[in-house]
Amino acid sequence: MHKPELELYYQAGVLDHFTEKQLKILTTAIQIFSEKGYENTSTKEIAEVAGVAEGNIFAKFKNKRGLLNAIIEPVLNRVFPSTIDAFIQEQLDKEYLSTAEFVDSLLFNRMDMVKENSAVFKIFFTEIFYDHDVRQELIDLFPNVYWQKLNNLIDELKQKHILNGLPNNDIIRTLWSIMGGLVVGYLFFNQPLDQRTINSGMTALVEAIEPKP
Amino acid sequence: MHKPELELYYQAGVLDHFTEKQLKILTTAIQIFSEKGYENTSTKEIAEVAGVAEGNIFAKFKNKRGLLNAIIEPVLNRVFPSTIDAFIQEQLDKEYLSTAEFVDSLLFNRMDMVKENSAVFKIFFTEIFYDHDVRQELIDLFPNVYWQKLNNLIDELKQKHILNGLPNNDIIRTLWSIMGGLVVGYLFFNQPLDQRTINSGMTALVEAIEPKP
Amino acid sequence: MHKPELELYYQAGVLDHFTEKQLKILTTAIQIFSEKGYENTSTKEIAEVAGVAEGNIFAKFKNKRGLLNAIIEPVLNRVFPSTIDAFIQEQLDKEYLSTAEFVDSLLFNRMDMVKENSAVFKIFFTEIFYDHDVRQELIDLFPNVYWQKLNNLIDELKQKHILNGLPNNDIIRTLWSIMGGLVVGYLFFNQPLDQRTINSGMTALVEAIEPKP
Amino acid sequence: MHKPELELYYQAGVLDHFTEKQLKILTTAIQIFSEKGYENTSTKEIAEVAGVAEGNIFAKFKNKRGLLNAIIEPVLNRVFPSTIDAFIQEQLDKEYLSTAEFVDSLLFNRMDMVKENSAVFKIFFTEIFYDHDVRQELIDLFPNVYWQKLNNLIDELKQKHILNGLPNNDIIRTLWSIMGGLVVGYLFFNQPLDQRTINSGMTALVEAIEPKP
DNA sequence: AATGAATGAGACTTCATTCAT
DNA sequence: CATGAATGAAGTCTCATTCAT
């Protein structure tokens, strides 16, 4: 009964009290926004493709921007934090860890989410570049929610000789650069995101952040 | 007499026969597009800020899209190819080369261009994600213009033991991931792009693509 | 409840699902187009005179041209064919016919339609001269829809000695020349189109196409 | 040295002091106006096709309307009157005349002018239907310039039993209906205007206006 | 006389949003 | 909750016209 392309949102618990038509609007908007961009999509088109009256969009989402927010906010405020939390928890639970294991845990398990929600992530990436406000939200979110936790984790992993001595900032940038490269290649440039490719990214990452003897 | 923020375009030789007002439109558009995005900028605003009549935009650039193209096309069709060519020529001219030297030549000398033309590159990145056509142009450009040359260079560098044995595809993705990470961090996330940061990216890159003993 | 100036369109069955405002737009456009010409009429003026928001025009008629088409197409594709059909049927139903009766049936009964829809016919004439596409539609329509039927009728009437031996082409041209002269005089040159004038046209026509003893 | 498509205007004596560029503008405007209509033609296009700067149009013709007037006015105020005068003079010079001779003199000698200046006449017809002012000029012209002379001629011809007893109005309408039918067919509907066709029109006309024994 | 860059009013059109039903 | 007609502000773009060179 669940729409599979909304799984992300079901798990974030934001689809309660949505009617069937409202869910249809959401999935349609995700589809069209990801194909043509938010600014190039009219509410009329969304309504037509979704097979509902245009007024429904505004009844539920207040305005067009509210519809975009309904797509982006849960990713920003729920999916990201809980993913980071889960990842950090994973590291803390494991006692002995190699750099490869660390990277594997970081990369490998997350890419499925990207592939299963590629339309959502396409919108997300696009809007982060396009929209000052969305970008600012991400920038604001980082220090408060992720930064301290990540910092602590990295310090700990440095002590365990799992990460090299580069400044934490540089390590983090290297992490998201390689991850971002894989994801952007997949979402926007028709590159594969299969296990071999992911492994290749992993290898590069391990070399870049692994302590040298 | 040259407007410094258009240096890129002067060198590409695309500003011949531009009047002072037309140059003002171009610089203004670059500024506002980079700040608010193409879709969120009206031609009226450009004209007002540039201090010209709106009609001038259409007299010279045909339509709003033509103005965006005047900004993007030279980067795509002139700056990029000539940069790649210059880079490749650099490698061929040097006999003995370490991985670090290779990466240095790749990264270090290019970042100035990004910093000096940050508004243009911001537009460029944004539109690559936002606009299917621009992205497709880039995708089309790659195989024809860059791919073969890069491939040959990488093969040669592998023989010289300057690059490791990863598939060329993976090496290239690693290169632009790390470079893209630096640039995106600088352009969109207020990260520094000073020599220390570039060096740090260089180090990560060297580790990732250097042959292991 | 019917607007009398739209009777033509009601009978053509093209006004279903029109709201009151949309009908007002149509009648207003007919009025102003006929007075000032399509190109000299702005959608803003139509909306103002009709007392509706300008957007309504585009919501219903897609664009300004769509509004003109909504006026012209039914005349071209419905009123004309059905009028011709009715006329031909009339001839076939009558056994013995004089040239005068034939001309009477042709002319007399049709002029009321012109007078009752003079604004529409003014637009129609004007656009046939002004607009290549409209004219082409009329040219295309003729061979397929009218020509064969008219030809057959004329051949039959020649056998019955109601028409003289001029080539069918010439007879048809004479018919529409005299009819067109009456109509154009009425619509554009303030000439009367009363029974005396019509009779006079009839007389000329009868003389021109009647077999001589 | 004369441009043949401007012969009409040379004879009307209105091309004195025209430079080569101004003549080119005039011929170009005649061509494009006749193809696309006055309203659908921009001064920019005329200038481009004529190979001159746009400003020249306004330097000579004051404004766009002035260019149209330069095409239409001579026809209205010189070609028409002198044609009518010449025609009337022809009749007065001939003593014994049949209806056929009269019609022949009326029709046959005038159609060459239409064929040799088809673009000008196309504009003329189109604007008479499209433009209230042009039409009004024609309406105003008729009583003052043509009407009395034509009336007198017709009265005279009635006495000579060359025309039947229809009201002069009806005779005139029949004349221009048949003539107009030939011309409109030729200019707008790809109909021939060869001698056979003209003869056929003549025959119809003679029958319609000839006194019956 | 000739040029064409510059102007800006006004055209058509889109579109998010409201609201009566 | 659902509909879609109606709105009107705001957008892009055209074009006749001016004017300094």
PDB file of N, CA and C in Angstrom, chain C residues 35-40 122 125-130 132 135 138-139 166-167 169-170 173-174 176-178 181-182 184-185 188-191 196-197 200-201 203-205 207-208 212, chain D residues 35-40 122 125-132 135 138-139 166-167 169-170 173-174 176-178 181-182 184-185 188-191 196-197 200-201 203-204 207-208 212:
ATOM      1  N   GLU C  35     -14.354  45.869 -35.592  1.00  0.00           N
ATOM      2  CA  GLU C  35     -14.241  47.331 -35.715  1.00  0.00           C
ATOM      3  C   GLU C  35     -12.819  47.780 -36.052  1.00  0.00           C
ATOM      4  N   LYS C  36     -11.842  47.155 -35.388  1.00  0.00           N
ATOM      5  CA  LYS C  36     -10.474  47.668 -35.507  1.00  0.00           C
ATOM      6  C   LYS C  36      -9.503  46.692 -36.149  1.00  0.00           C
ATOM      7  N   GLY C  37      -9.936  45.476 -36.381  1.00  0.00           N
ATOM      8  CA  GLY C  37      -9.022  44.481 -36.930  1.00  0.00           C
ATOM      9  C   GLY C  37      -8.284  43.743 -35.834  1.00  0.00           C
ATOM     10  N   TYR C  38      -8.002  42.503 -36.093  1.00  0.00           N
ATOM     11  CA  TYR C  38      -7.345  41.630 -35.117  1.00  0.00           C
ATOM     12  C   TYR C  38      -6.024  42.210 -34.630  1.00  0.00           C
ATOM     13  N   GLU C  39      -5.194  42.645 -35.560  1.00  0.00           N
ATOM     14  CA  GLU C  39      -3.855  43.108 -35.187  1.00  0.00           C
ATOM     15  C   GLU C  39      -3.893  44.406 -34.399  1.00  0.00           C
ATOM     16  N   ASN C  40      -4.930  45.176 -34.594  1.00  0.00           N
ATOM     17  CA  ASN C  40      -4.999  46.456 -33.899  1.00  0.00           C
ATOM     18  C   ASN C  40      -5.762  46.378 -32.579  1.00  0.00           C
ATOM     19  N   LYS C 122     -17.501  40.289 -41.103  1.00  0.00           N
ATOM     20  CA  LYS C 122     -16.496  41.310 -41.346  1.00  0.00           C
ATOM     21  C   LYS C 122     -15.104  40.783 -40.976  1.00  0.00           C
ATOM     22  N   PHE C 125     -14.059  38.134 -43.631  1.00  0.00           N
ATOM     23  CA  PHE C 125     -13.557  38.722 -44.876  1.00  0.00           C
ATOM     24  C   PHE C 125     -12.171  39.321 -44.675  1.00  0.00           C
ATOM     25  N   THR C 126     -12.077  40.128 -43.646  1.00  0.00           N
ATOM     26  CA  THR C 126     -10.813  40.822 -43.388  1.00  0.00           C
ATOM     27  C   THR C 126      -9.659  39.836 -43.267  1.00  0.00           C
ATOM     28  N   GLU C 127      -9.859  38.816 -42.472  1.00  0.00           N
ATOM     29  CA  GLU C 127      -8.768  37.877 -42.229  1.00  0.00           C
ATOM     30  C   GLU C 127      -8.447  37.046 -43.463  1.00  0.00           C
ATOM     31  N   ILE C 128      -9.471  36.794 -44.285  1.00  0.00           N
ATOM     32  CA  ILE C 128      -9.180  36.060 -45.512  1.00  0.00           C
ATOM     33  C   ILE C 128      -8.224  36.839 -46.395  1.00  0.00           C
ATOM     34  N   PHE C 129      -8.347  38.146 -46.374  1.00  0.00           N
ATOM     35  CA  PHE C 129      -7.400  38.939 -47.157  1.00  0.00           C
ATOM     36  C   PHE C 129      -6.083  39.150 -46.423  1.00  0.00           C
ATOM     37  N   TYR C 130      -6.175  39.230 -45.114  1.00  0.00           N
ATOM     38  CA  TYR C 130      -4.986  39.600 -44.366  1.00  0.00           C
ATOM     39  C   TYR C 130      -4.109  38.402 -44.038  1.00  0.00           C
ATOM     40  N   HIS C 132      -2.622  34.778 -44.495  1.00  0.00           N
ATOM     41  CA  HIS C 132      -2.319  33.725 -45.451  1.00  0.00           C
ATOM     42  C   HIS C 132      -2.888  32.378 -45.013  1.00  0.00           C
ATOM     43  N   ARG C 135      -6.680  32.132 -45.339  1.00  0.00           N
ATOM     44  CA  ARG C 135      -7.012  32.015 -46.758  1.00  0.00           C
ATOM     45  C   ARG C 135      -6.711  30.606 -47.263  1.00  0.00           C
ATOM     46  N   LEU C 138      -9.348  28.190 -46.403  1.00  0.00           N
ATOM     47  CA  LEU C 138     -10.511  28.301 -47.277  1.00  0.00           C
ATOM     48  C   LEU C 138     -10.229  27.643 -48.627  1.00  0.00           C
ATOM     49  N   ILE C 139      -9.032  27.902 -49.132  1.00  0.00           N
ATOM     50  CA  ILE C 139      -8.649  27.303 -50.414  1.00  0.00           C
ATOM     51  C   ILE C 139      -8.638  25.781 -50.322  1.00  0.00           C
ATOM     52  N   LEU C 166     -21.648  28.211 -69.998  1.00  0.00           N
ATOM     53  CA  LEU C 166     -20.318  28.651 -69.557  1.00  0.00           C
ATOM     54  C   LEU C 166     -19.634  27.560 -68.736  1.00  0.00           C
ATOM     55  N   PRO C 167     -18.304  27.529 -68.766  1.00  0.00           N
ATOM     56  CA  PRO C 167     -17.583  26.571 -67.914  1.00  0.00           C
ATOM     57  C   PRO C 167     -18.012  26.721 -66.455  1.00  0.00           C
ATOM     58  N   ASN C 169     -16.453  26.644 -63.755  1.00  0.00           N
ATOM     59  CA  ASN C 169     -15.598  27.608 -63.077  1.00  0.00           C
ATOM     60  C   ASN C 169     -16.094  29.044 -63.206  1.00  0.00           C
ATOM     61  N   ASP C 170     -16.424  29.416 -64.412  1.00  0.00           N
ATOM     62  CA  ASP C 170     -16.865  30.781 -64.661  1.00  0.00           C
ATOM     63  C   ASP C 170     -18.210  31.044 -64.011  1.00  0.00           C
ATOM     64  N   ARG C 173     -17.558  31.540 -60.393  1.00  0.00           N
ATOM     65  CA  ARG C 173     -16.956  32.841 -60.115  1.00  0.00           C
ATOM     66  C   ARG C 173     -17.974  33.958 -60.234  1.00  0.00           C
ATOM     67  N   THR C 174     -18.829  33.843 -61.227  1.00  0.00           N
ATOM     68  CA  THR C 174     -19.871  34.863 -61.367  1.00  0.00           C
ATOM     69  C   THR C 174     -20.806  34.859 -60.157  1.00  0.00           C
ATOM     70  N   TRP C 176     -20.179  33.914 -56.993  1.00  0.00           N
ATOM     71  CA  TRP C 176     -19.623  34.516 -55.772  1.00  0.00           C
ATOM     72  C   TRP C 176     -19.191  35.958 -55.987  1.00  0.00           C
ATOM     73  N   SER C 177     -18.957  36.353 -57.217  1.00  0.00           N
ATOM     74  CA  SER C 177     -18.649  37.765 -57.450  1.00  0.00           C
ATOM     75  C   SER C 177     -19.857  38.633 -57.131  1.00  0.00           C
ATOM     76  N   ILE C 178     -20.990  38.275 -57.671  1.00  0.00           N
ATOM     77  CA  ILE C 178     -22.200  39.072 -57.437  1.00  0.00           C
ATOM     78  C   ILE C 178     -22.611  39.024 -55.970  1.00  0.00           C
ATOM     79  N   GLY C 181     -20.086  40.921 -53.986  1.00  0.00           N
ATOM     80  CA  GLY C 181     -20.271  42.360 -54.176  1.00  0.00           C
ATOM     81  C   GLY C 181     -21.354  42.903 -53.267  1.00  0.00           C
ATOM     82  N   LEU C 182     -22.456  42.178 -53.185  1.00  0.00           N
ATOM     83  CA  LEU C 182     -23.532  42.623 -52.296  1.00  0.00           C
ATOM     84  C   LEU C 182     -23.061  42.652 -50.850  1.00  0.00           C
ATOM     85  N   VAL C 184     -19.926  42.565 -49.515  1.00  0.00           N
ATOM     86  CA  VAL C 184     -18.844  43.516 -49.226  1.00  0.00           C
ATOM     87  C   VAL C 184     -19.386  44.945 -49.207  1.00  0.00           C
ATOM     88  N   GLY C 185     -20.269  45.256 -50.153  1.00  0.00           N
ATOM     89  CA  GLY C 185     -20.886  46.584 -50.150  1.00  0.00           C
ATOM     90  C   GLY C 185     -21.591  46.854 -48.835  1.00  0.00           C
ATOM     91  N   PHE C 188     -18.786  46.679 -45.694  1.00  0.00           N
ATOM     92  CA  PHE C 188     -17.661  47.610 -45.627  1.00  0.00           C
ATOM     93  C   PHE C 188     -17.946  48.990 -46.225  1.00  0.00           C
ATOM     94  N   PHE C 189     -18.993  49.100 -47.024  1.00  0.00           N
ATOM     95  CA  PHE C 189     -19.184  50.386 -47.695  1.00  0.00           C
ATOM     96  C   PHE C 189     -20.564  50.990 -47.480  1.00  0.00           C
ATOM     97  N   ASN C 190     -21.181  50.610 -46.374  1.00  0.00           N
ATOM     98  CA  ASN C 190     -22.444  51.231 -45.978  1.00  0.00           C
ATOM     99  C   ASN C 190     -23.526  51.139 -47.051  1.00  0.00           C
ATOM    100  N   GLN C 191     -23.465  50.139 -47.886  1.00  0.00           N
ATOM    101  CA  GLN C 191     -24.495  49.956 -48.890  1.00  0.00           C
ATOM    102  C   GLN C 191     -25.654  49.174 -48.278  1.00  0.00           C
ATOM    103  N   ARG C 196     -34.765  45.111 -52.205  1.00  0.00           N
ATOM    104  CA  ARG C 196     -34.622  45.714 -53.522  1.00  0.00           C
ATOM    105  C   ARG C 196     -33.212  45.510 -54.064  1.00  0.00           C
ATOM    106  N   THR C 197     -32.214  45.744 -53.197  1.00  0.00           N
ATOM    107  CA  THR C 197     -30.825  45.581 -53.619  1.00  0.00           C
ATOM    108  C   THR C 197     -30.535  44.123 -53.963  1.00  0.00           C
ATOM    109  N   SER C 200     -31.979  43.264 -57.201  1.00  0.00           N
ATOM    110  CA  SER C 200     -31.191  43.810 -58.298  1.00  0.00           C
ATOM    111  C   SER C 200     -29.991  42.922 -58.595  1.00  0.00           C
ATOM    112  N   GLY C 201     -29.344  42.475 -57.523  1.00  0.00           N
ATOM    113  CA  GLY C 201     -28.238  41.547 -57.720  1.00  0.00           C
ATOM    114  C   GLY C 201     -28.706  40.271 -58.383  1.00  0.00           C
ATOM    115  N   THR C 203     -31.228  39.865 -60.387  1.00  0.00           N
ATOM    116  CA  THR C 203     -31.503  40.118 -61.799  1.00  0.00           C
ATOM    117  C   THR C 203     -30.227  40.054 -62.624  1.00  0.00           C
ATOM    118  N   ALA C 204     -29.203  40.753 -62.129  1.00  0.00           N
ATOM    119  CA  ALA C 204     -27.929  40.732 -62.836  1.00  0.00           C
ATOM    120  C   ALA C 204     -27.417  39.309 -62.976  1.00  0.00           C
ATOM    121  N   LEU C 205     -27.531  38.585 -61.914  1.00  0.00           N
ATOM    122  CA  LEU C 205     -27.033  37.219 -61.895  1.00  0.00           C
ATOM    123  C   LEU C 205     -27.803  36.336 -62.866  1.00  0.00           C
ATOM    124  N   GLU C 207     -29.425  37.205 -65.516  1.00  0.00           N
ATOM    125  CA  GLU C 207     -29.047  37.544 -66.887  1.00  0.00           C
ATOM    126  C   GLU C 207     -27.717  36.918 -67.264  1.00  0.00           C
ATOM    127  N   ALA C 208     -26.800  36.914 -66.300  1.00  0.00           N
ATOM    128  CA  ALA C 208     -25.441  36.469 -66.609  1.00  0.00           C
ATOM    129  C   ALA C 208     -25.336  34.962 -66.793  1.00  0.00           C
ATOM    130  N   LYS C 212     -29.565  31.449 -73.106  1.00  0.00           N
ATOM    131  CA  LYS C 212     -30.272  32.314 -74.062  1.00  0.00           C
ATOM    132  C   LYS C 212     -31.017  31.418 -75.046  1.00  0.00           C
TER     133      LYS C 212
ATOM    134  N   GLU D  35       3.130  40.283 -48.877  1.00  0.00           N
ATOM    135  CA  GLU D  35       3.242  38.871 -48.485  1.00  0.00           C
ATOM    136  C   GLU D  35       2.714  38.619 -47.081  1.00  0.00           C
ATOM    137  N   LYS D  36       3.026  39.529 -46.164  1.00  0.00           N
ATOM    138  CA  LYS D  36       2.717  39.250 -44.760  1.00  0.00           C
ATOM    139  C   LYS D  36       1.746  40.228 -44.139  1.00  0.00           C
ATOM    140  N   GLY D  37       1.404  41.282 -44.834  1.00  0.00           N
ATOM    141  CA  GLY D  37       0.508  42.272 -44.245  1.00  0.00           C
ATOM    142  C   GLY D  37       1.284  43.345 -43.504  1.00  0.00           C
ATOM    143  N   TYR D  38       0.744  44.538 -43.524  1.00  0.00           N
ATOM    144  CA  TYR D  38       1.393  45.692 -42.914  1.00  0.00           C
ATOM    145  C   TYR D  38       1.691  45.460 -41.442  1.00  0.00           C
ATOM    146  N   GLU D  39       0.719  44.986 -40.694  1.00  0.00           N
ATOM    147  CA  GLU D  39       0.883  44.844 -39.252  1.00  0.00           C
ATOM    148  C   GLU D  39       1.887  43.761 -38.890  1.00  0.00           C
ATOM    149  N   ASN D  40       2.045  42.801 -39.758  1.00  0.00           N
ATOM    150  CA  ASN D  40       2.953  41.698 -39.456  1.00  0.00           C
ATOM    151  C   ASN D  40       4.361  41.925 -39.992  1.00  0.00           C
ATOM    152  N   LYS D 122      -2.487  44.002 -54.028  1.00  0.00           N
ATOM    153  CA  LYS D 122      -2.757  43.123 -52.889  1.00  0.00           C
ATOM    154  C   LYS D 122      -2.774  43.939 -51.603  1.00  0.00           C
ATOM    155  N   PHE D 125      -6.013  46.127 -51.578  1.00  0.00           N
ATOM    156  CA  PHE D 125      -7.223  45.396 -51.188  1.00  0.00           C
ATOM    157  C   PHE D 125      -7.204  45.074 -49.708  1.00  0.00           C
ATOM    158  N   THR D 126      -6.100  44.517 -49.270  1.00  0.00           N
ATOM    159  CA  THR D 126      -6.003  44.104 -47.875  1.00  0.00           C
ATOM    160  C   THR D 126      -6.279  45.263 -46.937  1.00  0.00           C
ATOM    161  N   GLU D 127      -5.643  46.381 -47.205  1.00  0.00           N
ATOM    162  CA  GLU D 127      -5.788  47.502 -46.283  1.00  0.00           C
ATOM    163  C   GLU D 127      -7.177  48.118 -46.352  1.00  0.00           C
ATOM    164  N   ILE D 128      -7.808  48.041 -47.517  1.00  0.00           N
ATOM    165  CA  ILE D 128      -9.164  48.552 -47.605  1.00  0.00           C
ATOM    166  C   ILE D 128     -10.089  47.777 -46.671  1.00  0.00           C
ATOM    167  N   PHE D 129      -9.849  46.480 -46.555  1.00  0.00           N
ATOM    168  CA  PHE D 129     -10.662  45.704 -45.632  1.00  0.00           C
ATOM    169  C   PHE D 129     -10.192  45.873 -44.189  1.00  0.00           C
ATOM    170  N   TYR D 130      -8.910  46.028 -44.023  1.00  0.00           N
ATOM    171  CA  TYR D 130      -8.363  46.017 -42.672  1.00  0.00           C
ATOM    172  C   TYR D 130      -8.437  47.372 -41.992  1.00  0.00           C
ATOM    173  N   ASP D 131      -8.206  48.392 -42.771  1.00  0.00           N
ATOM    174  CA  ASP D 131      -7.992  49.681 -42.149  1.00  0.00           C
ATOM    175  C   ASP D 131      -9.135  50.651 -42.414  1.00  0.00           C
ATOM    176  N   HIS D 132      -9.747  51.003 -41.339  1.00  0.00           N
ATOM    177  CA  HIS D 132     -10.902  51.878 -41.408  1.00  0.00           C
ATOM    178  C   HIS D 132     -10.584  53.178 -42.146  1.00  0.00           C
ATOM    179  N   ARG D 135     -10.150  52.768 -45.905  1.00  0.00           N
ATOM    180  CA  ARG D 135     -11.473  52.540 -46.490  1.00  0.00           C
ATOM    181  C   ARG D 135     -12.254  53.847 -46.560  1.00  0.00           C
ATOM    182  N   LEU D 138     -11.270  55.943 -49.408  1.00  0.00           N
ATOM    183  CA  LEU D 138     -11.855  55.479 -50.665  1.00  0.00           C
ATOM    184  C   LEU D 138     -13.323  55.900 -50.758  1.00  0.00           C
ATOM    185  N   ILE D 139     -14.016  55.727 -49.632  1.00  0.00           N
ATOM    186  CA  ILE D 139     -15.427  56.104 -49.609  1.00  0.00           C
ATOM    187  C   ILE D 139     -15.587  57.594 -49.874  1.00  0.00           C
ATOM    188  N   LEU D 166     -31.417  49.510 -65.395  1.00  0.00           N
ATOM    189  CA  LEU D 166     -31.202  49.351 -63.947  1.00  0.00           C
ATOM    190  C   LEU D 166     -30.723  50.666 -63.346  1.00  0.00           C
ATOM    191  N   PRO D 167     -31.034  50.896 -62.077  1.00  0.00           N
ATOM    192  CA  PRO D 167     -30.494  52.083 -61.405  1.00  0.00           C
ATOM    193  C   PRO D 167     -28.977  52.139 -61.538  1.00  0.00           C
ATOM    194  N   ASN D 169     -26.697  52.948 -59.560  1.00  0.00           N
ATOM    195  CA  ASN D 169     -26.062  52.265 -58.432  1.00  0.00           C
ATOM    196  C   ASN D 169     -25.859  50.781 -58.676  1.00  0.00           C
ATOM    197  N   ASP D 170     -26.917  50.150 -59.139  1.00  0.00           N
ATOM    198  CA  ASP D 170     -26.865  48.707 -59.362  1.00  0.00           C
ATOM    199  C   ASP D 170     -25.914  48.366 -60.498  1.00  0.00           C
ATOM    200  N   ARG D 173     -22.443  48.702 -59.121  1.00  0.00           N
ATOM    201  CA  ARG D 173     -22.106  47.593 -58.242  1.00  0.00           C
ATOM    202  C   ARG D 173     -21.846  46.327 -59.043  1.00  0.00           C
ATOM    203  N   THR D 174     -22.644  46.113 -60.072  1.00  0.00           N
ATOM    204  CA  THR D 174     -22.423  44.931 -60.908  1.00  0.00           C
ATOM    205  C   THR D 174     -21.061  45.003 -61.600  1.00  0.00           C
ATOM    206  N   TRP D 176     -18.266  46.639 -60.606  1.00  0.00           N
ATOM    207  CA  TRP D 176     -17.103  46.377 -59.743  1.00  0.00           C
ATOM    208  C   TRP D 176     -17.155  45.003 -59.088  1.00  0.00           C
ATOM    209  N   SER D 177     -18.366  44.433 -59.007  1.00  0.00           N
ATOM    210  CA  SER D 177     -18.434  43.064 -58.484  1.00  0.00           C
ATOM    211  C   SER D 177     -17.739  42.097 -59.423  1.00  0.00           C
ATOM    212  N   ILE D 178     -18.069  42.178 -60.675  1.00  0.00           N
ATOM    213  CA  ILE D 178     -17.476  41.252 -61.647  1.00  0.00           C
ATOM    214  C   ILE D 178     -15.980  41.526 -61.799  1.00  0.00           C
ATOM    215  N   GLY D 181     -14.279  40.443 -58.645  1.00  0.00           N
ATOM    216  CA  GLY D 181     -14.204  38.988 -58.578  1.00  0.00           C
ATOM    217  C   GLY D 181     -13.015  38.447 -59.356  1.00  0.00           C
ATOM    218  N   LEU D 182     -12.816  39.008 -60.552  1.00  0.00           N
ATOM    219  CA  LEU D 182     -11.667  38.585 -61.354  1.00  0.00           C
ATOM    220  C   LEU D 182     -10.353  38.907 -60.637  1.00  0.00           C
ATOM    221  N   VAL D 184      -9.722  39.734 -57.396  1.00  0.00           N
ATOM    222  CA  VAL D 184      -9.526  39.042 -56.120  1.00  0.00           C
ATOM    223  C   VAL D 184      -9.162  37.575 -56.366  1.00  0.00           C
ATOM    224  N   GLY D 185      -9.850  36.963 -57.314  1.00  0.00           N
ATOM    225  CA  GLY D 185      -9.514  35.576 -57.648  1.00  0.00           C
ATOM    226  C   GLY D 185      -8.051  35.442 -58.052  1.00  0.00           C
ATOM    227  N   PHE D 188      -5.618  36.698 -54.829  1.00  0.00           N
ATOM    228  CA  PHE D 188      -5.647  35.982 -53.554  1.00  0.00           C
ATOM    229  C   PHE D 188      -5.954  34.491 -53.664  1.00  0.00           C
ATOM    230  N   PHE D 189      -6.468  34.056 -54.797  1.00  0.00           N
ATOM    231  CA  PHE D 189      -6.878  32.657 -54.843  1.00  0.00           C
ATOM    232  C   PHE D 189      -6.300  31.898 -56.025  1.00  0.00           C
ATOM    233  N   ASN D 190      -5.165  32.369 -56.508  1.00  0.00           N
ATOM    234  CA  ASN D 190      -4.434  31.634 -57.534  1.00  0.00           C
ATOM    235  C   ASN D 190      -5.251  31.332 -58.788  1.00  0.00           C
ATOM    236  N   GLN D 191      -6.232  32.169 -59.060  1.00  0.00           N
ATOM    237  CA  GLN D 191      -7.022  31.977 -60.277  1.00  0.00           C
ATOM    238  C   GLN D 191      -6.333  32.684 -61.447  1.00  0.00           C
ATOM    239  N   ARG D 196      -8.860  34.452 -71.726  1.00  0.00           N
ATOM    240  CA  ARG D 196     -10.078  33.649 -71.700  1.00  0.00           C
ATOM    241  C   ARG D 196     -10.925  33.962 -70.481  1.00  0.00           C
ATOM    242  N   THR D 197     -10.255  34.046 -69.339  1.00  0.00           N
ATOM    243  CA  THR D 197     -10.977  34.329 -68.098  1.00  0.00           C
ATOM    244  C   THR D 197     -11.604  35.724 -68.150  1.00  0.00           C
ATOM    245  N   SER D 200     -14.566  35.709 -70.272  1.00  0.00           N
ATOM    246  CA  SER D 200     -15.707  35.081 -69.603  1.00  0.00           C
ATOM    247  C   SER D 200     -16.379  36.076 -68.660  1.00  0.00           C
ATOM    248  N   GLY D 201     -15.553  36.841 -67.940  1.00  0.00           N
ATOM    249  CA  GLY D 201     -16.115  37.875 -67.074  1.00  0.00           C
ATOM    250  C   GLY D 201     -16.856  38.918 -67.887  1.00  0.00           C
ATOM    251  N   THR D 203     -18.325  38.538 -70.754  1.00  0.00           N
ATOM    252  CA  THR D 203     -19.602  37.985 -71.218  1.00  0.00           C
ATOM    253  C   THR D 203     -20.669  38.097 -70.138  1.00  0.00           C
ATOM    254  N   ALA D 204     -20.310  37.685 -68.951  1.00  0.00           N
ATOM    255  CA  ALA D 204     -21.264  37.754 -67.842  1.00  0.00           C
ATOM    256  C   ALA D 204     -21.726  39.184 -67.632  1.00  0.00           C
ATOM    257  N   GLU D 207     -24.094  40.455 -70.402  1.00  0.00           N
ATOM    258  CA  GLU D 207     -25.446  39.924 -70.224  1.00  0.00           C
ATOM    259  C   GLU D 207     -26.181  40.666 -69.120  1.00  0.00           C
ATOM    260  N   ALA D 208     -25.441  40.982 -68.071  1.00  0.00           N
ATOM    261  CA  ALA D 208     -26.083  41.564 -66.895  1.00  0.00           C
ATOM    262  C   ALA D 208     -26.500  43.016 -67.103  1.00  0.00           C
ATOM    263  N   LYS D 212     -32.277  44.606 -72.931  1.00  0.00           N
ATOM    264  CA  LYS D 212     -32.933  43.484 -73.630  1.00  0.00           C
ATOM    265  C   LYS D 212     -33.873  44.057 -74.686  1.00  0.00           C
TER     266      LYS D 212
END
